[in-house]
XYZ file of C-alpha atoms in Angstrom:
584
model
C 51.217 -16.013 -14.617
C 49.389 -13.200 -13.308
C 51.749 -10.539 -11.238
C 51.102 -9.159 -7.649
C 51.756 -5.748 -7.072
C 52.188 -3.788 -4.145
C 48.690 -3.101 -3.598
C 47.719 -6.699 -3.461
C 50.157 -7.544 -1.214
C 49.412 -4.960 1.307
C 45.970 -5.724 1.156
C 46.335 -9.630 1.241
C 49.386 -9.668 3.370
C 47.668 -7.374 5.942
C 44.447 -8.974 6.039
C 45.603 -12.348 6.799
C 48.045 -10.724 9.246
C 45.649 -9.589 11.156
C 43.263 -12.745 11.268
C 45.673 -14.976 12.291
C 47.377 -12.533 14.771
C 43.911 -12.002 16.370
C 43.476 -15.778 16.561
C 47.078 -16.280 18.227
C 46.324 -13.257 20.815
C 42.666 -15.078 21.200
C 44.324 -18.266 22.466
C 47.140 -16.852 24.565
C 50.285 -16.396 22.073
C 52.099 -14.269 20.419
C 51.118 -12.069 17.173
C 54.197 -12.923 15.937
C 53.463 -16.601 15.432
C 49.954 -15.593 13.785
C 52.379 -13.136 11.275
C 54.682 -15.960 10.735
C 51.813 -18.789 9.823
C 50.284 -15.465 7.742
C 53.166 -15.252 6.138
C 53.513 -19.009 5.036
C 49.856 -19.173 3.300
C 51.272 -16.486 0.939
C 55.017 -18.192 0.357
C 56.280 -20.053 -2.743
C 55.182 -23.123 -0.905
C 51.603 -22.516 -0.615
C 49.080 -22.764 -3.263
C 46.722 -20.312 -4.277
C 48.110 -16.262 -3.736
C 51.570 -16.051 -3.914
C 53.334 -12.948 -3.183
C 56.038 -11.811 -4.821
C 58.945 -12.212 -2.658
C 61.442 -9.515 -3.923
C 59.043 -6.842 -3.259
C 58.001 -8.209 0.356
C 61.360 -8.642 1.171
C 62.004 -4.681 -0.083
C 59.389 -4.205 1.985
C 60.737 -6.532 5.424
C 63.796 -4.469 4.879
C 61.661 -0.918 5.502
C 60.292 -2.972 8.889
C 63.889 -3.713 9.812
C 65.275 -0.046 9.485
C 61.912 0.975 11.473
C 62.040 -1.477 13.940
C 65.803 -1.131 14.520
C 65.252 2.914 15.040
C 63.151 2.045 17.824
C 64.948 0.240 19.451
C 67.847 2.632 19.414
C 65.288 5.769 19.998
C 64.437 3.766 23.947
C 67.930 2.414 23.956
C 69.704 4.020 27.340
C 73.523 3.189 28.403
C 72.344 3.783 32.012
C 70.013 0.421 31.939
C 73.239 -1.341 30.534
C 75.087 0.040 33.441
C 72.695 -0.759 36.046
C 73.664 -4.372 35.607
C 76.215 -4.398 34.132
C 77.859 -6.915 36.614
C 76.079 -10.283 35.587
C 74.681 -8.620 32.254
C 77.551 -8.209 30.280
C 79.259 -11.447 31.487
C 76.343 -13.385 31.724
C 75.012 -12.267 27.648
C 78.539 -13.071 26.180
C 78.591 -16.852 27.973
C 75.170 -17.462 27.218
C 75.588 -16.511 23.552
C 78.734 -18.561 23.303
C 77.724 -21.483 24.857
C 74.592 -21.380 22.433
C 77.048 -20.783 19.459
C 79.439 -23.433 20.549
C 76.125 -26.094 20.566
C 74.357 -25.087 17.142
C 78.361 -24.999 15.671
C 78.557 -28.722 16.913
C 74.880 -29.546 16.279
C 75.366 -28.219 12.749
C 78.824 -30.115 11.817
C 76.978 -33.040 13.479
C 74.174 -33.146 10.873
C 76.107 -32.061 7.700
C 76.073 -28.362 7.584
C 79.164 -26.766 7.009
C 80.749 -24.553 9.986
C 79.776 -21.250 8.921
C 75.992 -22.636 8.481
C 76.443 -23.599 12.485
C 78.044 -20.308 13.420
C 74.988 -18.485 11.827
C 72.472 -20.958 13.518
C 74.086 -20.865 16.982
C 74.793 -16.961 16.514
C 70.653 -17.132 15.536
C 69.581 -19.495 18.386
C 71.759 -17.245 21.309
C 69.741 -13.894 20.577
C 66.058 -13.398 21.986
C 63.319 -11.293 20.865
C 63.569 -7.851 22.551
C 59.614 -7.775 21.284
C 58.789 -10.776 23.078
C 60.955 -10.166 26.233
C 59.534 -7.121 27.024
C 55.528 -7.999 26.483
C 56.265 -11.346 28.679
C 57.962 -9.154 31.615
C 55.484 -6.853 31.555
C 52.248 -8.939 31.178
C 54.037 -10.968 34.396
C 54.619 -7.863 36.340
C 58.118 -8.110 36.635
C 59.670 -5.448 34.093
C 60.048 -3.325 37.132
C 61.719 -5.695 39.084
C 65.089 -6.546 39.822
C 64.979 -9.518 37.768
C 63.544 -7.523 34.769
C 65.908 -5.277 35.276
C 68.804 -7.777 34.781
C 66.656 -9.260 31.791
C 66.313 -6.358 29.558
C 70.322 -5.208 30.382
C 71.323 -8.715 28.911
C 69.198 -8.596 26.619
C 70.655 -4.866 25.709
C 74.538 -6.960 25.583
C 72.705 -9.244 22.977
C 71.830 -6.885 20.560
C 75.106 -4.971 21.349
C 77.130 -8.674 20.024
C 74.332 -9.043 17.187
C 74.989 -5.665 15.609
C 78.628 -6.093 15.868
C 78.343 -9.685 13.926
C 76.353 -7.846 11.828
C 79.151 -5.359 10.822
C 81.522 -8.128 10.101
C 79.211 -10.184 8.030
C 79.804 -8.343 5.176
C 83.008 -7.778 5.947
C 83.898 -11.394 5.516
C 81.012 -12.877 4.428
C 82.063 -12.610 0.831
C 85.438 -14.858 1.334
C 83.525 -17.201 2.883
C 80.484 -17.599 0.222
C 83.017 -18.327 -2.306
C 84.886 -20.691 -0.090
C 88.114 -19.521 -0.389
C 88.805 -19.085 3.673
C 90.024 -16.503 5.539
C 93.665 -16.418 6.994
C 94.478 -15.073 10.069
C 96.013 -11.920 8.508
C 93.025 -11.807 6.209
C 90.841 -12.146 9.706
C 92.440 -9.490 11.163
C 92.207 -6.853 8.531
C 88.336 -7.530 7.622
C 88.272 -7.220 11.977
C 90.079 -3.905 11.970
C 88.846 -2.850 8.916
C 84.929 -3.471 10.039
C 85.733 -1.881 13.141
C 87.741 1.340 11.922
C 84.406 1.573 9.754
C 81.930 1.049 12.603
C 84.005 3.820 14.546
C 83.918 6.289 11.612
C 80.088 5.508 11.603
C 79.477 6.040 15.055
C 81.461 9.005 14.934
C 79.404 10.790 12.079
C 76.104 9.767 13.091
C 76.407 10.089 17.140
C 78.909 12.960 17.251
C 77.755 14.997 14.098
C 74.159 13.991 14.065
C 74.340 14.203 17.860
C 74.706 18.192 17.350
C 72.800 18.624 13.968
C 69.537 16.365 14.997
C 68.648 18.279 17.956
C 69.145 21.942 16.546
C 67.144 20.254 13.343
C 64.357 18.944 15.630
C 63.748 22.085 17.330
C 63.455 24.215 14.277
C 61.148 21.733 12.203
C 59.024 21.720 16.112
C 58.695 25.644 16.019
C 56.409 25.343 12.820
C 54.245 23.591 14.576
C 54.001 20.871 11.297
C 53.236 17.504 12.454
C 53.635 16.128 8.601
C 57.347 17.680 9.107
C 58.070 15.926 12.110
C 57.005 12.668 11.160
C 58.834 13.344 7.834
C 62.174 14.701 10.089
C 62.109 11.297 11.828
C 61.381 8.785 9.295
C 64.041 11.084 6.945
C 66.502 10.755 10.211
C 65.782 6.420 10.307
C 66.273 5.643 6.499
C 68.871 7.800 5.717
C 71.226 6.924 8.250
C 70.249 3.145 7.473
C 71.254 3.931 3.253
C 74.430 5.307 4.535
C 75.669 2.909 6.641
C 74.804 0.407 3.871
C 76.579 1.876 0.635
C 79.247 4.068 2.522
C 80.649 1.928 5.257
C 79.244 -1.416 4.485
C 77.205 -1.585 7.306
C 74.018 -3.061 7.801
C 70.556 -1.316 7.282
C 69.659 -2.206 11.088
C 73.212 -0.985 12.644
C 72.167 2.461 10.992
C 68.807 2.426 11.787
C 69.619 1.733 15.179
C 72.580 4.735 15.515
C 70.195 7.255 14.175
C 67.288 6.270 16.913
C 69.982 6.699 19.474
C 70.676 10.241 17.888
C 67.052 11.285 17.759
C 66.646 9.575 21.505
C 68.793 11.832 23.137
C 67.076 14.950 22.033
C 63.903 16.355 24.265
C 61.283 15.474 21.689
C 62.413 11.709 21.690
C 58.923 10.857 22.835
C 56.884 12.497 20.238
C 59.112 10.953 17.684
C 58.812 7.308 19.295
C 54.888 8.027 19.530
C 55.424 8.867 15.646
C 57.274 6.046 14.513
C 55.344 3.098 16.321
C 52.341 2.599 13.971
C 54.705 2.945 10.791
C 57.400 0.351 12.632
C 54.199 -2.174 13.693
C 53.336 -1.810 10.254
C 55.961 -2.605 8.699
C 57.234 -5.123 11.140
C 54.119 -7.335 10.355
C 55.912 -7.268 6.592
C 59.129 -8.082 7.954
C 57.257 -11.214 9.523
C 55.351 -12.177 6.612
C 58.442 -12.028 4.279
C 60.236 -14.524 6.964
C 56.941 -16.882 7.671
C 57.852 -17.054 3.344
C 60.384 -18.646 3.182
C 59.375 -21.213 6.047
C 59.515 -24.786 3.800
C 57.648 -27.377 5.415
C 59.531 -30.424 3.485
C 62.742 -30.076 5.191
C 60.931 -31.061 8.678
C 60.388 -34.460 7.395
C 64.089 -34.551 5.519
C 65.644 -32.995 8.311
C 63.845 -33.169 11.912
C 67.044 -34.049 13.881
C 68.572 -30.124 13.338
C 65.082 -29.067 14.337
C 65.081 -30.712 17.401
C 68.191 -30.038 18.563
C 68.099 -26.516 17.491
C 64.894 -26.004 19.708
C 66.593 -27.925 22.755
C 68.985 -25.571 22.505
C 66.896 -22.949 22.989
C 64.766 -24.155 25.669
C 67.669 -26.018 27.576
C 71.423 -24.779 26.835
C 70.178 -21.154 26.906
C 68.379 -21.228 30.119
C 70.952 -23.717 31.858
C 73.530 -21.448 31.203
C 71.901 -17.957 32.155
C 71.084 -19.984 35.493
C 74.245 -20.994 36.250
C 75.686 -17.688 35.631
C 73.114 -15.599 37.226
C 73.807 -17.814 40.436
C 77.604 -17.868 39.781
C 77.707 -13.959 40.065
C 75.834 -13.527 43.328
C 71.787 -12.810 42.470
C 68.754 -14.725 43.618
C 67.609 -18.360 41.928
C 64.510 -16.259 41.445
C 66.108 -14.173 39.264
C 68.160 -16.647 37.884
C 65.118 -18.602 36.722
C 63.057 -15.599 35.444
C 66.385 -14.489 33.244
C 66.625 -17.911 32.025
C 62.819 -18.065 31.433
C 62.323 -14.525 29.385
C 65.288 -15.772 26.677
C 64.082 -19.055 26.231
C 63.473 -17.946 22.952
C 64.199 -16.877 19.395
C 62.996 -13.543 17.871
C 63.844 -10.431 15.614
C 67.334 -9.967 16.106
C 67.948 -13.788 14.606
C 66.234 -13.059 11.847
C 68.039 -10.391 10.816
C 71.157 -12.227 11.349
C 70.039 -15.196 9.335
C 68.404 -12.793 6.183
C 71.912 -10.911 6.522
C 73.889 -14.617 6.029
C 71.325 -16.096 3.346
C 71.377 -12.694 1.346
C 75.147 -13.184 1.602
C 74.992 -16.872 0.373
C 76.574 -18.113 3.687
C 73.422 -20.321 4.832
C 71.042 -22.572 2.948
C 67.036 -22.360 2.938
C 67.120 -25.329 5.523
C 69.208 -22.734 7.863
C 66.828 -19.885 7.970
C 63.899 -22.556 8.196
C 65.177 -23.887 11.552
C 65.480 -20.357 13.248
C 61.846 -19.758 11.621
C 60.391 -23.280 13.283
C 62.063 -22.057 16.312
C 60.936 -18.721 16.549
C 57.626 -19.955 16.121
C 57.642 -22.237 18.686
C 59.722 -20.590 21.335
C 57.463 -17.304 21.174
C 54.650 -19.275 21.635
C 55.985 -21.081 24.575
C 57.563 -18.454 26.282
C 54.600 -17.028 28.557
C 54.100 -20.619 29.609
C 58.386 -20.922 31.029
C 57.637 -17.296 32.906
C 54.061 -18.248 34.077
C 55.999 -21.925 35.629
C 59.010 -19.823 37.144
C 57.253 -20.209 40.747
C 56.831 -23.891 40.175
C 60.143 -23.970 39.199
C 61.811 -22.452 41.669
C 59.699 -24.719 44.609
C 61.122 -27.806 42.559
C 64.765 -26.198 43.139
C 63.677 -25.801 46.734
C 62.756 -29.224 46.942
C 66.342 -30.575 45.929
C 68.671 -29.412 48.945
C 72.201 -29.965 47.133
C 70.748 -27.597 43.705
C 69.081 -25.266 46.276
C 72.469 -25.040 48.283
C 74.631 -25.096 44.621
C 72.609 -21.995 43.045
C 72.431 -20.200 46.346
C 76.433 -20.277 47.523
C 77.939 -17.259 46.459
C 74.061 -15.500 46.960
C 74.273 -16.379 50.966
C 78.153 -15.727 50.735
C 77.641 -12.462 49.520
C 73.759 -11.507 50.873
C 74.796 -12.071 54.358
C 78.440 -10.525 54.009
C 76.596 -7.042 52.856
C 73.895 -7.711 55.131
C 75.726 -7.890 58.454
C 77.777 -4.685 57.282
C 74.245 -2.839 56.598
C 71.996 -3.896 59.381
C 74.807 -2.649 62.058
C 74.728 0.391 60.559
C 70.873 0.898 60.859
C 71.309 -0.652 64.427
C 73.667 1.564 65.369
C 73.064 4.169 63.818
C 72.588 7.487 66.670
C 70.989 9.918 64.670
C 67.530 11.273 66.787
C 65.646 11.843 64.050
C 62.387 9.710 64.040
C 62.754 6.671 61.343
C 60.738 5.894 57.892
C 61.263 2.343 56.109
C 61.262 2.694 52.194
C 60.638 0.000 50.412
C 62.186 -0.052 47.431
C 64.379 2.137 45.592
C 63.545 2.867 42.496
C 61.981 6.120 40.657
C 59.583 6.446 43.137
C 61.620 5.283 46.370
C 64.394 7.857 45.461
C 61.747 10.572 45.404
C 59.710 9.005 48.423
C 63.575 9.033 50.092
C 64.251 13.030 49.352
C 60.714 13.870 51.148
C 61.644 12.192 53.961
C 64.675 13.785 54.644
C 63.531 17.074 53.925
C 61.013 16.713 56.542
C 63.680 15.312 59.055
C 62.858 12.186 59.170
C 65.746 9.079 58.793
C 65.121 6.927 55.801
C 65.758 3.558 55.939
C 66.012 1.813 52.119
C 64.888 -2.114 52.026
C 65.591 -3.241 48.591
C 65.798 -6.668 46.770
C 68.813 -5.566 44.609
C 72.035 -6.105 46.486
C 74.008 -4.466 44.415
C 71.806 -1.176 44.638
C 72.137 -1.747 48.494
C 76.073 -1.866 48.423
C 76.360 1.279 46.386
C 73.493 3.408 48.738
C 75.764 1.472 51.693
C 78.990 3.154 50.046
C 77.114 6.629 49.809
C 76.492 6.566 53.269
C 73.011 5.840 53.697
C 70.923 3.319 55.405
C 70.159 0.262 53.504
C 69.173 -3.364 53.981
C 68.571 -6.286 51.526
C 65.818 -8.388 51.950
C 61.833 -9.126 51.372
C 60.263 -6.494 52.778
C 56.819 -9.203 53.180
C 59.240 -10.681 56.109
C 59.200 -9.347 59.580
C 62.515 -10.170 60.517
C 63.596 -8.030 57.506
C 61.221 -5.193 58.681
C 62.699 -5.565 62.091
C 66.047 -5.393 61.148
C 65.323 -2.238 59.112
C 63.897 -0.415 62.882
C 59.821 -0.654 61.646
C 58.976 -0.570 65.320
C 60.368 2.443 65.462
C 59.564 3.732 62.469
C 56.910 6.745 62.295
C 56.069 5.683 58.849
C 56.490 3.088 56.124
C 56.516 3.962 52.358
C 56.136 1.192 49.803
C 57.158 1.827 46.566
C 56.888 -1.698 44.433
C 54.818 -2.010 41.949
C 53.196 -5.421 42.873
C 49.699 -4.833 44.908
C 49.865 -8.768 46.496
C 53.769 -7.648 47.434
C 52.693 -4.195 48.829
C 49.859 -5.997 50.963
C 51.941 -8.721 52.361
C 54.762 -6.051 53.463
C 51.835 -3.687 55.217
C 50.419 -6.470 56.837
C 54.166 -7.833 57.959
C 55.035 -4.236 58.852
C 51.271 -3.569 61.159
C 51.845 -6.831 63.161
C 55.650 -5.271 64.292
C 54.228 -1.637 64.503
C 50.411 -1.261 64.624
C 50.671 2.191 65.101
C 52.746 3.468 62.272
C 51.476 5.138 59.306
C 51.284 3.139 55.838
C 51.732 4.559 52.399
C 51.515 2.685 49.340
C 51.195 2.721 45.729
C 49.274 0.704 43.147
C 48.914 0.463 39.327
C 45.195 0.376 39.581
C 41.743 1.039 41.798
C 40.923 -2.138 41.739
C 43.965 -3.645 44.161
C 42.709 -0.815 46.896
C 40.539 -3.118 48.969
C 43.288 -5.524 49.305
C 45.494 -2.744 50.099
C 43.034 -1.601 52.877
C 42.209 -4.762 54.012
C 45.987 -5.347 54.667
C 46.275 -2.526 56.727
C 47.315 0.059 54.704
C 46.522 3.719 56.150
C 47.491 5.724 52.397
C 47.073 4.350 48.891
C 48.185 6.009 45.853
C 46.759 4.711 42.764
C 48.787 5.211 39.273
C 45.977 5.437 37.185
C 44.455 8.572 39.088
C 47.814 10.537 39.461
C 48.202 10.565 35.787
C 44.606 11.854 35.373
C 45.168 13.915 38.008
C 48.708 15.398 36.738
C 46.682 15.462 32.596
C 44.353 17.954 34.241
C 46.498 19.878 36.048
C 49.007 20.226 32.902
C 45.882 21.080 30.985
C 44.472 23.899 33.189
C 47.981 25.238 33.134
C 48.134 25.400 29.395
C 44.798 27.072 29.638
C 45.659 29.342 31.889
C 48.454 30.415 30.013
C 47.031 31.302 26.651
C 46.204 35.300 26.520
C 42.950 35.604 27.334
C 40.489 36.530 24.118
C 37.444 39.232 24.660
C 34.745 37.174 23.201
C 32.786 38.757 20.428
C 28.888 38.965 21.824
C 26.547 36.800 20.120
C 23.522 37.779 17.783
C 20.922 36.921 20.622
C 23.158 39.050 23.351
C 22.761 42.024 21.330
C 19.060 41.639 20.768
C 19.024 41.470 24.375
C 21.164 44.763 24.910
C 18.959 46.771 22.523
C 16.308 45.497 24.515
């Protein structure tokens, strides 16, 4: 039987990667799914070119270190913190509900219990991947209800890499069946944990001083084969020694070192490094998974399929709802949270390699989360493109409307009396300005505007962002700023000016038309991701636009010339033909 080396498989592997990835992007899904079906063509259960699996799978692991130093090299604490009120909460009830259901679904069928801890542990985790390319092709990463999605979704992979410190920890007791007492429990807990700690501690407080000082000396030679070999020397060999030294996983030290490199100032270069090697690799990691996809089992097993995937698309988002709701945010956000993890992705993966390499799950296991994955990634824009739809059908229903919107009234109206006295009564004589929204660009728009002596008043959609600016003392009101009565209740008609800071160019135009019909007179600033949402813009009334793409041409440029300008200026040698000239 003829042998397939590395070569071939790169150059197969890729090249059906990329055809069917091209055809998924062509008809509106995900690469991944085109990887995954890539991947299948070349498995054991495929005729024709069959890779070898061992070296794929050597190769899937260099994708998972790669991939899991990315995400630590963009991972911030501060996004976690943000909302950390109905993230953290809200991730570890989600993933145990989801556990609880693939633990019963699994027992159910026939699978043993650690088989349906693994699948539900699998089935509670989304794809940061997908979640992020679905927010953003919607529009609503900046958002409060992106915001909320990506801060669960950092709890998630917080709980994943934690269960994936412990599977080897316990893992082999269990494989061999021999159970784990509660003293036994404890000690692989404490143990794992004393290890993780020791880990963290080398690699975050020692690497934390060494990686920086290493970074800038390796920048100062000016070496860009250095740098790209200082950061993919920084990914794989904290990966190795998490692996052999404290029995961690390749991923958990992958994804300590990216934090390590992340906090340094040249974090950016190295992400810009690292993200066609980590694409490039991840497409192997993908391949070696869509491998070990077995098509049989679907007709021997469809029930665990099925229930897997309603678990998915149905526990998963009825519980984020309910908890969203339960802590006090919008049913819009509830239902775009619920909507942007209705689905399986990376992170499972991982999990389910880490339990079959450890001989805790069967085949049949890591086939479900595959089917899954599939299927849920290719679904997923069509649950975030239905949100709207979904949340008129909640509308529609006056006792669910009234159910997911109690504590949101409760506590929307309790802050907003509180706020909109203050603004009402508020006796300062400096002339008003209504911001709305307060993010990067509010805050900023907000410092101006004081500077200048003018009284800023902050309309934002985040109440708990409100609260806090209410507790520093500042004016603040929740609400749409597309509403007039919101406008009004922030003092637009006597505002001088009105700055709008969102994102969206149909949500800036409704709030400039809303604010012209209370205050014709007042000037309107705005700010839009591209040129071609100006004539709405205008249309709507809007005095001031500020388009994204020309302020970073703009500011390129300008940071150009400077350089320029900066270099010592050269006396240019004269030319052959200028000297014929100057003897003539």
């Amino acid at each position: 039987m003829h042998t397939y080396h590395l070569l071939e498989i790169l150059a197969i592997g890729f090249g059906l990667a990329l055809l069917f990835g091209y055809m998924a992007r062509r008809v509106g899904l995900s690469p991944i799914v085109g990887y995954l079906a890539a991947g299948f063509l070349i498995g054991p259960n495929m005729p024709g070119f069959v890779a070898d699996s061992d070296l794929t799978n050597n190769l899937a692991e260099v994708g998972i270190i790669l991939l899991m130093f990315g995400v630590g090299l963009h991972f911030h604490m501060e996004d976690l913190l943000e909302v950390k009120g109905v993230a953290i909460p809200g991730a570890i009830v989600q993933c145990l509900a989801a556990t609880l259901c693939g633990i019963a679904a699994a027992m159910a069928l026939g699978y043993s219990f650690v088989e349906g801890l693994i699948l539900g542990l699998g089935l509670s985790v989304a794809s940061t991947v997908v979640l992020l390319r679905v927010l953003t092709d919607s529009g609503k990463l900046d958002t409060i209800h992106g915001t909320v999605a990506v801060g669960w979704l950092v709890v998630e992979d917080i709980f994943t890499v934690l269960m994936l410190v412990l599977l080897p920890a316990v893992g082999p007791s269990l494989a061999a069946g021999t159970g784990l007492s509660m003293t036994m429990l404890l000690w692989s807990v404490s143990l794992a944990i004393a290890k993780l700690a020791m880990l963290w501690g080398l690699v975050i407080v020692v690497g934390g001083r060494l990686m920086p000082w290493l970074l800038k000396k390796i920048v100062q030679t000016r070496s860009q084969e250095l740098f790209t070999l200082t950061v993919l020397a920084a990914a794989f060999l904290t990966a190795v020694t998490a692996a052999y030294i404290f029995n961690a996983s390749f991923a958990l030290g992958a994804f300590l070192g990216g934090m390590v490199v992340g906090k340094s100032h040249v974090s950016h270069q190295a992400g810009a490094e690292l993200i066609p090697l980590r694409d490039a690799f991840a497409v192997l990691f993908f391949l070696s998974v869509g491998m070990l996809f077995n098509p049989a089992f679907l007709l021997e097993r469809p029930g665990v399929v099925l229930i897997s995937f309603l678990i998915v698309i149905l526990i998963k988002p009825l519980a984020t709802v309910l908890i969203v709701a339960v802590l006090g945010y919008s049913v819009t956000t509830a239902f775009t949270v619920a909507a942007s993890l209705a689905q399986v992705g990376e992170f499972s993966f991982i999990l389910a390699q880490t339990g079959y390499s450890l001989g805790l799950i069967s085949q049949d296991i890591y086939s479900v989360l595959i089917v899954c994955a599939m299927v849920s990634i290719a679904a997923n824009p069509f649950f975030m493109n239905h949100v709207p739809a979904a949340e008129a059908w909640a509308k529609g229903n006056s006792w669910l409307w009234h159910l997911l919107n109690y504590r949101t009234a409760a506590n929307t109206e309790k802050i907003k009396e509180i706020c909109e006295q203050d603004v009402q009564e508020c006796n300062s004589e400096a002339p008003r300005a209504v911001i709305a929204g307060y993010g990067p660009a509010g805050k900023k728009a907000v410092s101006i505007l004081e500077k200048y002596g003018l009284e800023p008043v902050i309309v934002d959609m985040n109440i708990n962002t409100v609260s806090e600016l209410h507790h520093q003392g500042k004016l603040a009101i929740y609400g749409d700023v597309s509403r007039e009565e919101v406008l009004k209740a922030a003092g637009i008609e006597k505002a001088l000016c009105f700055v709008i800071t969102i994102p969206d160019a149909a949500g800036a135009a409704a709030a400039s038309v809303a604010a012209k019909n209370s205050n014709p007179r007042m000037e309107i600033f705005a700010r839009t991701r591209f040129f071609y949402d100006g004539e709405l813009l205008r249309q709507s009334g809007t005095d001031c636009i500020v388009f994204e793409e020309e302020a970073v041409a703009n500011e390129l440029a300008e940071t150009i010339a400077r350089h320029l300008e900066q270099r010592p200026k050269e006396t240019p040698k004269p030319s052959e033909n200028t000297s014929v000239l100057q003897k003539l």
